[in-house]
PDB file of C-alpha atoms and ligand atoms in Angstrom:
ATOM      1  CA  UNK A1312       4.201  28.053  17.055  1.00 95.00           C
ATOM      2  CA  UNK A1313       0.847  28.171  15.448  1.00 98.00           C
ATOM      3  CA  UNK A1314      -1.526  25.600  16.337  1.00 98.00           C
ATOM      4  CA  UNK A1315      -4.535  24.057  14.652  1.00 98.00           C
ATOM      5  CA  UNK A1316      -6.475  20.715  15.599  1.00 98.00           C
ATOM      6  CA  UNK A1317      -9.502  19.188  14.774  1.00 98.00           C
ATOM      7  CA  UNK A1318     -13.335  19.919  17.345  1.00 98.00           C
ATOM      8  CA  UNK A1319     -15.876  17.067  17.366  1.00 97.00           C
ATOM      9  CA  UNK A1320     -17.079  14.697  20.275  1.00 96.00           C
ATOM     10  CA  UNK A1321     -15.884  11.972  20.295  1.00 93.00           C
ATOM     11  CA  UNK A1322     -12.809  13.000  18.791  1.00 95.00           C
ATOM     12  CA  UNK A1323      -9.976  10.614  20.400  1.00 92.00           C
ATOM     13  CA  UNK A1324     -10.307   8.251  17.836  1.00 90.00           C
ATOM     14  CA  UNK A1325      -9.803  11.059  15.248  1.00 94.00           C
ATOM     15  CA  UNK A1326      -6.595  10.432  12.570  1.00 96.00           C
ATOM     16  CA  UNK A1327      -6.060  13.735  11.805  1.00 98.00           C
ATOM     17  CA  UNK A1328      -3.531  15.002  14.266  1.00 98.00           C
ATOM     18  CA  UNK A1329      -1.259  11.713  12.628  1.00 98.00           C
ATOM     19  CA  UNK A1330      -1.440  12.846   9.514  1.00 98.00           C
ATOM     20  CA  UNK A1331      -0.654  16.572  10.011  1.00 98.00           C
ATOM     21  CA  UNK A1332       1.593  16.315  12.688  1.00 98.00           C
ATOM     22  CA  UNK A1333       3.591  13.757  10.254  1.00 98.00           C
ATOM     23  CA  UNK A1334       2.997  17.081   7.479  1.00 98.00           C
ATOM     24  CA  UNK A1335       4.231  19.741   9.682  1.00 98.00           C
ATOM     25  CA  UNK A1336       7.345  17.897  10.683  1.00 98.00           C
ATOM     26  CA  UNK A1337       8.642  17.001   7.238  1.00 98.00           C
ATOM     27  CA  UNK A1338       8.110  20.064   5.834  1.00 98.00           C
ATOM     28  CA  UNK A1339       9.708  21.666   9.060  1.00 98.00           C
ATOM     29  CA  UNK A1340       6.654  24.207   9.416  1.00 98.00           C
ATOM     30  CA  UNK A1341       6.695  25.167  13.256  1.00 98.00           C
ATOM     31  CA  UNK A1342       3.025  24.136  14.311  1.00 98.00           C
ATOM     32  CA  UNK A1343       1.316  21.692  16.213  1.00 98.00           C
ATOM     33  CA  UNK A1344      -2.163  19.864  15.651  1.00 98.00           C
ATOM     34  CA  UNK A1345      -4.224  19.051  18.347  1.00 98.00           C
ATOM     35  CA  UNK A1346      -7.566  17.260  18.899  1.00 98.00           C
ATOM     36  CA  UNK A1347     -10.062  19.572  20.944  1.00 98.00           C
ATOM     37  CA  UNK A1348     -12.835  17.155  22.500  1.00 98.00           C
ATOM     38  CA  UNK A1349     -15.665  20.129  22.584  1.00 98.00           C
ATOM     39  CA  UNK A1350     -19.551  18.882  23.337  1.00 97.00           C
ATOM     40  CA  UNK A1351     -22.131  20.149  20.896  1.00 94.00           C
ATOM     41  CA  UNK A1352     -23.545  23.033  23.286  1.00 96.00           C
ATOM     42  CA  UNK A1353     -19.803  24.718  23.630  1.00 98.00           C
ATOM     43  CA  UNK A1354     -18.995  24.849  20.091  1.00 98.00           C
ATOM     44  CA  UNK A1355     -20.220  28.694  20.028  1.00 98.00           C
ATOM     45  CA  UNK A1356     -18.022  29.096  23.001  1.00 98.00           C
ATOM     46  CA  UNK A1357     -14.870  27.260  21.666  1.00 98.00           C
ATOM     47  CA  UNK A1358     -14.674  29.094  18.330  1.00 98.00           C
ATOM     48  CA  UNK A1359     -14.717  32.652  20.852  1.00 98.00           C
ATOM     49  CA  UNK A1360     -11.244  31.518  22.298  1.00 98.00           C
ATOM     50  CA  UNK A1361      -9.645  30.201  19.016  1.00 98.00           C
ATOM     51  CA  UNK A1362      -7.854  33.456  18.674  1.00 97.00           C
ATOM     52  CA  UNK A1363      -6.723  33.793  22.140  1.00 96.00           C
ATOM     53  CA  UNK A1364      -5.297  30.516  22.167  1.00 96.00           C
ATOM     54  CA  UNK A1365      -3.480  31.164  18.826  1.00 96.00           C
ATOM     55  CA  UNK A1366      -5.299  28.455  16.813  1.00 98.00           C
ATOM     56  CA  UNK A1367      -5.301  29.505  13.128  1.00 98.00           C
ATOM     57  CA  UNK A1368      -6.949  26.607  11.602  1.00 98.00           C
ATOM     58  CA  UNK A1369      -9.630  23.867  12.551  1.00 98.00           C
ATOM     59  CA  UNK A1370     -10.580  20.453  10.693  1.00 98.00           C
ATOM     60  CA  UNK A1371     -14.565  19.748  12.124  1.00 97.00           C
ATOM     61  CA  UNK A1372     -15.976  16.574  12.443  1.00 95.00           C
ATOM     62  CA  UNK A1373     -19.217  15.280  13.850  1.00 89.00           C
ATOM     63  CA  UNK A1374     -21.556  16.629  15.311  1.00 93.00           C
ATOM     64  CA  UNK A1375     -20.292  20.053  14.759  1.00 96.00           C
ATOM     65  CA  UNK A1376     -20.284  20.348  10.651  1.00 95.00           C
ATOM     66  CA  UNK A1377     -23.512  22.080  11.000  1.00 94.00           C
ATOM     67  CA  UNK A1378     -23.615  23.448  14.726  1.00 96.00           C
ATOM     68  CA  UNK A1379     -20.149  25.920  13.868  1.00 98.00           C
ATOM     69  CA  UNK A1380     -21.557  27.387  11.225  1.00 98.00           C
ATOM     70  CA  UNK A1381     -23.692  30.438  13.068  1.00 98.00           C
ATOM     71  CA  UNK A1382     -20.599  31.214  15.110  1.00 98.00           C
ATOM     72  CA  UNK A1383     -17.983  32.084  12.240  1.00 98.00           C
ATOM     73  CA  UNK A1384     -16.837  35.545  10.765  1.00 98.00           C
ATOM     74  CA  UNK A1385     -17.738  34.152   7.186  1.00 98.00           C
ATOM     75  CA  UNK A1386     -18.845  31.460   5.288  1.00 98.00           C
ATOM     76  CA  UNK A1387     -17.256  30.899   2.045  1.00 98.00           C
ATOM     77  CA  UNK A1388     -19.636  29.773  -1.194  1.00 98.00           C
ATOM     78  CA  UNK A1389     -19.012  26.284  -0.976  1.00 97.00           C
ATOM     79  CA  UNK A1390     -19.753  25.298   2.342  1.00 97.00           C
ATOM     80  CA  UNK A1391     -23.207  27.347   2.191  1.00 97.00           C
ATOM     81  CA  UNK A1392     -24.275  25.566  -0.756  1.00 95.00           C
ATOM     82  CA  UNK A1393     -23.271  22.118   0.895  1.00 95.00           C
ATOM     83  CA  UNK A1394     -25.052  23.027   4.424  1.00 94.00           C
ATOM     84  CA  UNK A1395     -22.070  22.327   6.745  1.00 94.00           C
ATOM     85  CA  UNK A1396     -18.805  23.413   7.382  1.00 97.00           C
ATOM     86  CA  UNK A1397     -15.078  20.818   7.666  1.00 97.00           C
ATOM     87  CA  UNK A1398     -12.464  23.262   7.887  1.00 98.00           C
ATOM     88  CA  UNK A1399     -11.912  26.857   9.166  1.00 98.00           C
ATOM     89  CA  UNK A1400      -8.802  28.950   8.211  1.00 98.00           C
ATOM     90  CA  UNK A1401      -7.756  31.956   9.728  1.00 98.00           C
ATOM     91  CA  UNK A1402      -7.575  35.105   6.981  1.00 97.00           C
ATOM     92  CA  UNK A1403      -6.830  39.031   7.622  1.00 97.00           C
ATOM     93  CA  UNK A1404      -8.329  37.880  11.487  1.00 96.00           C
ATOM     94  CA  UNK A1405     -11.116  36.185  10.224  1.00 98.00           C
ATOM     95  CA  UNK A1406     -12.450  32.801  10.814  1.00 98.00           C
ATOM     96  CA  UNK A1407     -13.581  31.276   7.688  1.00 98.00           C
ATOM     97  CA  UNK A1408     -15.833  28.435   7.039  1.00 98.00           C
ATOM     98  CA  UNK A1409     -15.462  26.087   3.970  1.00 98.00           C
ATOM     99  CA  UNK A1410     -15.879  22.516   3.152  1.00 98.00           C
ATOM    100  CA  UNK A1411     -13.467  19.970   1.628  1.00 98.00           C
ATOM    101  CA  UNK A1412     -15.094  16.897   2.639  1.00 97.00           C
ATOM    102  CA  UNK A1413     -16.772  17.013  -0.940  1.00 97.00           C
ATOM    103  CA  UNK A1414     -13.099  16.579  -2.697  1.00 98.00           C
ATOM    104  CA  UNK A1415     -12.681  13.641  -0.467  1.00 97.00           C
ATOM    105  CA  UNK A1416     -15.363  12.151  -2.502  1.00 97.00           C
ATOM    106  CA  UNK A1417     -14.727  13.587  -5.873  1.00 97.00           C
ATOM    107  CA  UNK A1418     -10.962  12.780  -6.002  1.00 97.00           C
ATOM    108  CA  UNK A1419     -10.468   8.993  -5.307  1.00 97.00           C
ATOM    109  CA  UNK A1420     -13.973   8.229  -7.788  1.00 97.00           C
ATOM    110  CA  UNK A1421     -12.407  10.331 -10.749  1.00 95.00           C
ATOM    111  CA  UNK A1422     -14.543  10.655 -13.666  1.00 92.00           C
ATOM    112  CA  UNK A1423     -17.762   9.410 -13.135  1.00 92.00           C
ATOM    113  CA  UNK A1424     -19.495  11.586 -16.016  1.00 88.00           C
ATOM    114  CA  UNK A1425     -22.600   9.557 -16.990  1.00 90.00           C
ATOM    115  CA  UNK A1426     -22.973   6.564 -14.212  1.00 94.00           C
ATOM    116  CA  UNK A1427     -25.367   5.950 -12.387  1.00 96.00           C
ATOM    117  CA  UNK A1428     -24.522   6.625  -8.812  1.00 98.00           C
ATOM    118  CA  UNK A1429     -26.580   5.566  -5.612  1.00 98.00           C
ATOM    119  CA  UNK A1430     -25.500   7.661  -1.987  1.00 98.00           C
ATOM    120  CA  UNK A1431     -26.696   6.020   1.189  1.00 98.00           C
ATOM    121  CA  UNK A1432     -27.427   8.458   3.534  1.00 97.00           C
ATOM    122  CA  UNK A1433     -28.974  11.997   3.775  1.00 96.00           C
ATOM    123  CA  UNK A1434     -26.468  14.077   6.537  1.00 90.00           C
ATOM    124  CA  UNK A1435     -23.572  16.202   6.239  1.00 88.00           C
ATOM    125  CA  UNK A1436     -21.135  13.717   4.434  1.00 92.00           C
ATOM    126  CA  UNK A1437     -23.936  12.969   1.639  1.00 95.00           C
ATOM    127  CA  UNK A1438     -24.844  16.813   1.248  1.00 95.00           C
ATOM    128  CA  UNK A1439     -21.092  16.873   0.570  1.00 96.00           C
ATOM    129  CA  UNK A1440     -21.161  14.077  -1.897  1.00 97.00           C
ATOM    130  CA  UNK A1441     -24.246  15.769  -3.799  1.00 97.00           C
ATOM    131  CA  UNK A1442     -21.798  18.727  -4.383  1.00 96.00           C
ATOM    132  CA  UNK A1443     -18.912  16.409  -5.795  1.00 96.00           C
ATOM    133  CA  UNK A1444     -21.561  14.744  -8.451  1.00 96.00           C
ATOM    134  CA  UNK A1445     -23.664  17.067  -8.661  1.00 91.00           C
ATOM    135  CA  UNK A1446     -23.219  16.859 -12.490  1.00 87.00           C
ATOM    136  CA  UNK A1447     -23.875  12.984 -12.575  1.00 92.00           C
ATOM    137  CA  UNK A1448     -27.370  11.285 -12.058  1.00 93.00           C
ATOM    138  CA  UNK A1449     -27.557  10.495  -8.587  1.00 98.00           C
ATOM    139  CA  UNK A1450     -30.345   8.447  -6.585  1.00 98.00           C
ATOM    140  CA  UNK A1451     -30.359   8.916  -2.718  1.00 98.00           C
ATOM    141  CA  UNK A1452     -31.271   6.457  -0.246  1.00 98.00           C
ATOM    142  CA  UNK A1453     -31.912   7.153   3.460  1.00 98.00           C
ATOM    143  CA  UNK A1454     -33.511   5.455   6.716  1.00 98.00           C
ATOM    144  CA  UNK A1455     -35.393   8.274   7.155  1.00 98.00           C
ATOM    145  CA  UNK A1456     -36.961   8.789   3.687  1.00 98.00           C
ATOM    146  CA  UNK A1457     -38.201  12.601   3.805  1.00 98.00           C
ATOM    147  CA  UNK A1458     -34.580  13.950   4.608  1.00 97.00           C
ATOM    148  CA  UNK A1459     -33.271  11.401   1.381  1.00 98.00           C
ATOM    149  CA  UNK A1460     -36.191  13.592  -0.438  1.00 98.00           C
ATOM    150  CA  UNK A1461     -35.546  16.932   0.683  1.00 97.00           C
ATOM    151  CA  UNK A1462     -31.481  16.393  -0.133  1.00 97.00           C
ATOM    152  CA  UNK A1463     -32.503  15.003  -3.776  1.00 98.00           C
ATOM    153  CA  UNK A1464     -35.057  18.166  -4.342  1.00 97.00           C
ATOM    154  CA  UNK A1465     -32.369  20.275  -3.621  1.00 96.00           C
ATOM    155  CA  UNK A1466     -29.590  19.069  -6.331  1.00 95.00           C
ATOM    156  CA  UNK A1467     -32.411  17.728  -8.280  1.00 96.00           C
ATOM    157  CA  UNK A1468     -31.539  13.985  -8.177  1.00 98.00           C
ATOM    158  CA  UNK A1469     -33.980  11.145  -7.161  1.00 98.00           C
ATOM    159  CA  UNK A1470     -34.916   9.776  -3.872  1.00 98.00           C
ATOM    160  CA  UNK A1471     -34.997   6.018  -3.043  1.00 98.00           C
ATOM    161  CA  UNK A1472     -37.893   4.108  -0.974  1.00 98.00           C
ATOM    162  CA  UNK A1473     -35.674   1.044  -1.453  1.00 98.00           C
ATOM    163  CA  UNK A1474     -32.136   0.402  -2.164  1.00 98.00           C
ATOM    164  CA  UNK A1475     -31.635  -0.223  -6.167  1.00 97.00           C
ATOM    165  CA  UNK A1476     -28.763  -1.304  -7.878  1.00 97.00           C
ATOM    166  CA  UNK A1477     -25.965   1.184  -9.807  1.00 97.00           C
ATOM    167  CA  UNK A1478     -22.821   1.336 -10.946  1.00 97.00           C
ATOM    168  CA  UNK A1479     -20.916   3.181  -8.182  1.00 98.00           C
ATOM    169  CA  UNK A1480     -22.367   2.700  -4.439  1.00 98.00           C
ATOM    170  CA  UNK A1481     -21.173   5.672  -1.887  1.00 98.00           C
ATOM    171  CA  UNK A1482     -21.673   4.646   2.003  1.00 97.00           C
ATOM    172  CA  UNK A1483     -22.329   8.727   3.467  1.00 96.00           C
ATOM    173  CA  UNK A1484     -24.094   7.383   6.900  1.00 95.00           C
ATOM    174  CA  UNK A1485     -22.609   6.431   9.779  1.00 90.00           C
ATOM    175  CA  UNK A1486     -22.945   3.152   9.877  1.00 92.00           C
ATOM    176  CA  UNK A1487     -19.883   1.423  10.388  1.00 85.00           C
ATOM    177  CA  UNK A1488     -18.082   4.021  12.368  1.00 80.00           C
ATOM    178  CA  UNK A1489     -18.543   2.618  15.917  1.00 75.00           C
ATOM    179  CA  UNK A1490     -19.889  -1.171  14.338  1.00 83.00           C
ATOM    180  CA  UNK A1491     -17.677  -2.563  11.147  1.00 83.00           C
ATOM    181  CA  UNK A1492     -20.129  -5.445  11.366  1.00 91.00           C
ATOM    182  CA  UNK A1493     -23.317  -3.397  10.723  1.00 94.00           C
ATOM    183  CA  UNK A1494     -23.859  -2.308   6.759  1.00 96.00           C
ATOM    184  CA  UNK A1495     -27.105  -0.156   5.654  1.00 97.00           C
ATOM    185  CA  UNK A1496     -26.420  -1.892   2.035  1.00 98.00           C
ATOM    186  CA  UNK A1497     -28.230  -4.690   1.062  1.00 97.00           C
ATOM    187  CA  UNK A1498     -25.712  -6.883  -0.279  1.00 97.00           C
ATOM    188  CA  UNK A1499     -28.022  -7.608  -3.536  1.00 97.00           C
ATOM    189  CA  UNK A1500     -27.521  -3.967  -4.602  1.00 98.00           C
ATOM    190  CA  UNK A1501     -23.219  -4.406  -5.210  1.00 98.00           C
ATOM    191  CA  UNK A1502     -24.113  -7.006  -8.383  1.00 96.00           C
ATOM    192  CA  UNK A1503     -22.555  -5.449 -10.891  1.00 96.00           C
ATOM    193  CA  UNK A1504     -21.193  -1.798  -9.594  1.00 98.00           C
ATOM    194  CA  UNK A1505     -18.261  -0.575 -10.519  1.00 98.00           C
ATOM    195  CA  UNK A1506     -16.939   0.762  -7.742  1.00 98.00           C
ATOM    196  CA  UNK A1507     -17.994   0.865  -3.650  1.00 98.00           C
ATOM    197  CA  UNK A1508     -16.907   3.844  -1.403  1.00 98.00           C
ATOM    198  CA  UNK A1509     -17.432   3.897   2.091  1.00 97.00           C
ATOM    199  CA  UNK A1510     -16.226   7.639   4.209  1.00 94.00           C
ATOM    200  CA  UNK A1511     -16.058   5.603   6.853  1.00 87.00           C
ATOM    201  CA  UNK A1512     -12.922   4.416   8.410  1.00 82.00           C
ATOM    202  CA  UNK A1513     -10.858   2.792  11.080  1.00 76.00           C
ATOM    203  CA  UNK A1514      -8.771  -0.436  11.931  1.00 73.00           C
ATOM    204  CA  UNK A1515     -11.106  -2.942  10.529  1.00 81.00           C
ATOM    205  CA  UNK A1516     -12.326  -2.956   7.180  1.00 89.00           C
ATOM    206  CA  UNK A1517     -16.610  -2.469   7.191  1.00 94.00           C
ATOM    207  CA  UNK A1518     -18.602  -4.652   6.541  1.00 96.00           C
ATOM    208  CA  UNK A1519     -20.098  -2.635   3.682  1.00 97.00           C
ATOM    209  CA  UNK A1520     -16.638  -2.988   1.996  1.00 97.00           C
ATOM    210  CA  UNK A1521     -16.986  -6.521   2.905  1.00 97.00           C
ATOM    211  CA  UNK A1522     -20.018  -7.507   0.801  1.00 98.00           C
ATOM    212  CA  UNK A1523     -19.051  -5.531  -1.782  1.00 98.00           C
ATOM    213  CA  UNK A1524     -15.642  -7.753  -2.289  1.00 98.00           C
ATOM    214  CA  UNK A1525     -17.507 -10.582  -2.064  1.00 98.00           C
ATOM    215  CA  UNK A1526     -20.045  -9.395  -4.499  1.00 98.00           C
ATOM    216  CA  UNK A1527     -17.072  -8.897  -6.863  1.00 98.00           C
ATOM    217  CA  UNK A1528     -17.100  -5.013  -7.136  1.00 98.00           C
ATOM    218  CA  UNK A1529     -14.091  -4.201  -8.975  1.00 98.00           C
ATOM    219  CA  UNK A1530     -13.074  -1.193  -7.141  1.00 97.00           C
ATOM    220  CA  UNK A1531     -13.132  -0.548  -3.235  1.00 97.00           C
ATOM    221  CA  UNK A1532     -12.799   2.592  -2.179  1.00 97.00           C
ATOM    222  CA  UNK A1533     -12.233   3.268   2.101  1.00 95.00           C
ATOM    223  CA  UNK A1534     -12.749   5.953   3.917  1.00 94.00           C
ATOM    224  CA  UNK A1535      -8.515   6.240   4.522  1.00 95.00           C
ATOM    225  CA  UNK A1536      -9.224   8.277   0.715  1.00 97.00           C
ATOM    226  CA  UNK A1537     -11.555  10.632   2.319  1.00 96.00           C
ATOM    227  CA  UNK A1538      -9.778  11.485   5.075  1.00 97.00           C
ATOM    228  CA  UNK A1539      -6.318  11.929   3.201  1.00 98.00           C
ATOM    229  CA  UNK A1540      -8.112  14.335   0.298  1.00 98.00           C
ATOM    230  CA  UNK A1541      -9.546  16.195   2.299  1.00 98.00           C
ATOM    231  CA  UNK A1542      -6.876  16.555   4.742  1.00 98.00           C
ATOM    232  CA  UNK A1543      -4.532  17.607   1.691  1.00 98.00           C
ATOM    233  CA  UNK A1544      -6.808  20.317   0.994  1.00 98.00           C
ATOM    234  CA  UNK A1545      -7.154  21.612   4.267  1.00 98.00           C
ATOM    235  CA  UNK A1546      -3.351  21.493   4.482  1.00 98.00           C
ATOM    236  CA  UNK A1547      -2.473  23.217   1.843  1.00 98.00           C
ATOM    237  CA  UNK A1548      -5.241  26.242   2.263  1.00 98.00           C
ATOM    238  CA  UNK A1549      -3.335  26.539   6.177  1.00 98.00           C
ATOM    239  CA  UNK A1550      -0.073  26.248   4.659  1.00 98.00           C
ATOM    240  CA  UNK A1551       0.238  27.699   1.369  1.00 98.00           C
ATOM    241  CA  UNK A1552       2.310  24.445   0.994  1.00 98.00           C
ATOM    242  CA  UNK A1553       2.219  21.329  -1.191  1.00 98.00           C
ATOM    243  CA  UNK A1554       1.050  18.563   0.807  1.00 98.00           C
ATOM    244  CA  UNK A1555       3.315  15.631   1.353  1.00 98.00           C
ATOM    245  CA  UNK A1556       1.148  13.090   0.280  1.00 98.00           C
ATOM    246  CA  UNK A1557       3.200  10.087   0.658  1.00 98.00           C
ATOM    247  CA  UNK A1558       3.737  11.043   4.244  1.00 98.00           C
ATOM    248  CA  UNK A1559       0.495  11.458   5.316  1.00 98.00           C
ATOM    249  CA  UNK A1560      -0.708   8.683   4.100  1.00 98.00           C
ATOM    250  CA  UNK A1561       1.889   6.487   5.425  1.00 98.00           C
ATOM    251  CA  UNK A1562       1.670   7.952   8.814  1.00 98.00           C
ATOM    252  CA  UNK A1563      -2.142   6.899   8.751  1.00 96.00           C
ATOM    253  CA  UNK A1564      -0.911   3.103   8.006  1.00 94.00           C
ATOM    254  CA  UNK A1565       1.726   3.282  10.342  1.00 95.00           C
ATOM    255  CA  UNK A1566      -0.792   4.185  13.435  1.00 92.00           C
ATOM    256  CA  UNK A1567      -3.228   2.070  12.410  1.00 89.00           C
ATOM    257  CA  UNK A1568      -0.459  -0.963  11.887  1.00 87.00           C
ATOM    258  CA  UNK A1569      -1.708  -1.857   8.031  1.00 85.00           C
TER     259      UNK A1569
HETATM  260  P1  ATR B2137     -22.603  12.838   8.923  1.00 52.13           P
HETATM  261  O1  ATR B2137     -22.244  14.276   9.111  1.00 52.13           O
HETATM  262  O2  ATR B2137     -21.456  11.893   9.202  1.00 52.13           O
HETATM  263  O3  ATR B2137     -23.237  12.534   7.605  1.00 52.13           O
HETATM  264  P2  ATR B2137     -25.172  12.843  10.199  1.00 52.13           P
HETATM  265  O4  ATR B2137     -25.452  14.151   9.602  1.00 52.13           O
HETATM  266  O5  ATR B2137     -25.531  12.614  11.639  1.00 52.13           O
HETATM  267  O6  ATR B2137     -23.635  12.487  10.103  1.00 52.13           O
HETATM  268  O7  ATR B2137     -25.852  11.705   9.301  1.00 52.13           O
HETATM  269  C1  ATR B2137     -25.806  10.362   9.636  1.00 52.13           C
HETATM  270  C2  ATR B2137     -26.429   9.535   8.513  1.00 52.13           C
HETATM  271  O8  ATR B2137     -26.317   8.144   8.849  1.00 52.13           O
HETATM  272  C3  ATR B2137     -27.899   9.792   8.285  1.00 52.13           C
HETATM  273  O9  ATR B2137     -28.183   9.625   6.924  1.00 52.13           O
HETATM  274  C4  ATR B2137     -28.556   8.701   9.141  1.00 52.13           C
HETATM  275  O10 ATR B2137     -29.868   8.337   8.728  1.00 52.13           O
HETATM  276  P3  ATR B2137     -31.169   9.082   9.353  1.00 52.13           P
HETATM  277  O11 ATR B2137     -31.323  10.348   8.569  1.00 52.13           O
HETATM  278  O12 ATR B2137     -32.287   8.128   9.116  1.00 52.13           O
HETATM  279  O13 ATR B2137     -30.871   9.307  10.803  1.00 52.13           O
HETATM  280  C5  ATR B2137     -27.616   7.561   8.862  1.00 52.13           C
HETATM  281  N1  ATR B2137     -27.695   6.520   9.889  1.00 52.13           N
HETATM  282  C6  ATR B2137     -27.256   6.595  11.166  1.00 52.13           C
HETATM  283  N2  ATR B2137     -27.478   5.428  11.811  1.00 52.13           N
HETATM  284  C7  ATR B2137     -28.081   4.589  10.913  1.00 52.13           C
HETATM  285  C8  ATR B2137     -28.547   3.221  10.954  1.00 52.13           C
HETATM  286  N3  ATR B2137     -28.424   2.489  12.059  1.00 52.13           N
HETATM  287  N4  ATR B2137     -29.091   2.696   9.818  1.00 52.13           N
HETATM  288  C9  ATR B2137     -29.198   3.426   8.681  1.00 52.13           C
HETATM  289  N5  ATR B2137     -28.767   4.711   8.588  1.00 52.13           N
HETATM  290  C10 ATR B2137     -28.214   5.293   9.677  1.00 52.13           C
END
């Protein structure tokens, strides 16, 4: 049986293991997927034992996107240019680094050629969303200011003192994760978008998503999306298997009871 699972900490209230277990077993693939609860210090030492405990492939999540990184065989082009690493695959007994997180953005927006597009946050889930529209004009917003400016020099976009309007409004901080109340969007800024994406998710719907209905944003976007493209994409690259969709995805609702 092979095994793969996803490292972060916390990790309990992780999805992932629902929505590839629910994979594995309808395509019939012998495997299991675990969730490895691994402090920041011991990721160097965790991703030494992979082999011997016959893991061949690893979702990570927070706080260890960037943290794996110096402890893999390789690196693959993508996740370099993004900064951080979500999934490692094993290949001719390597342990590869790459990142999907950035199709878990791209896919549920589709085309956004030509809108103007405004990213809250400056960490690993926004240096994964400047990859996925990193042909569009983007402005980047951040609490800390100097890490929303040193993300926007890098993909040449613009940073934000203060929050401005636009027509598609991407939650990439972490608000909301452990506090659906708690948005870092000023409600003002959802009059007249298009469409509001949040990564974040769980049972409740955030509060960010929230004002954004109520502002009378068209289309709402949760972080469900993010997890299930990403998690496709990571499944697949494991597998050499088409995803089942469907199944994932109602696994995820069937947990959560929505
Ligand atoms: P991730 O990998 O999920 O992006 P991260 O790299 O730790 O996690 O980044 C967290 C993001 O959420 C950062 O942009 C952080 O802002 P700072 O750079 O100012 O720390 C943002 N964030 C976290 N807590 C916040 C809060 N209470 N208000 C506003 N932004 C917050």
């Amino acid at each position: 049986m092979k095994i793969y699972g996803v490292v972060g900490h916390p990790v309990s209230q992780s999805l992932s293991p629902v929505i590839h277990n629910a994979a594995f077993e309808h395509l019939e693939i012998d495997a299991e997927y675990r969730a490895f609860d691994v402090r920041p210090g011991d990721i160097g030492a965790f991703v030494k034992i992979l082999a011997r405990e016959g893991i061949w492939g690893l979702s990570v999540t927070m706080p260890h996107k960037e943290g794996i990184m110096p402890f893999l065989d390789e690196i693959d082009d993508i996740a370099r240019e993004i900064g951080a690493v979500n999934t490692v695959y094993l290949e001719n007994n390597k342990y590869i680094g790459t990142n999907y997180d950035w199709i878990g953005i791209k896919e549920p927006l589709g085309d956004v050629k030509g809108k103007k597009i405004l990213i809250l946050g400056a960490g690993g889930a926004a240096q994964a969303a400047c990859y996925a529209l990193k042909d569009s004009k983007v402005m980047i917003w951040n609490r800390t200011y100097e890490k929303a400016r040193e993300l926007a020099g890098k993909w040449d976009f613009e940073a934000l003192k203060d929050q401005k309007q636009a027509e598609i409004i991407i939650n990439c901080t972490s608000v909301g994760f452990d506090n659906p109340g708690k948005s870092p969007a000023d409600p003002k800024i959802f009059r007249g978008a298009e469409v509001a994406y949040d990564i974040v998710y769980g049972p409740e719907e955030t509060k960010f998503l929230r004002d954004a209905k109520e502002a009378g944003v068209p289309k709402i976007i949760s972080g469900e999306q993010m997890l299930l493209h990403q998690g496709y994409a990571a499944f697949e690259k494991w597998t050499g298997e088409k995803a089942p969709r469907e199944v994932m995805r109602k696994s995820f609702h069937l947990v959560l009871g929505t």
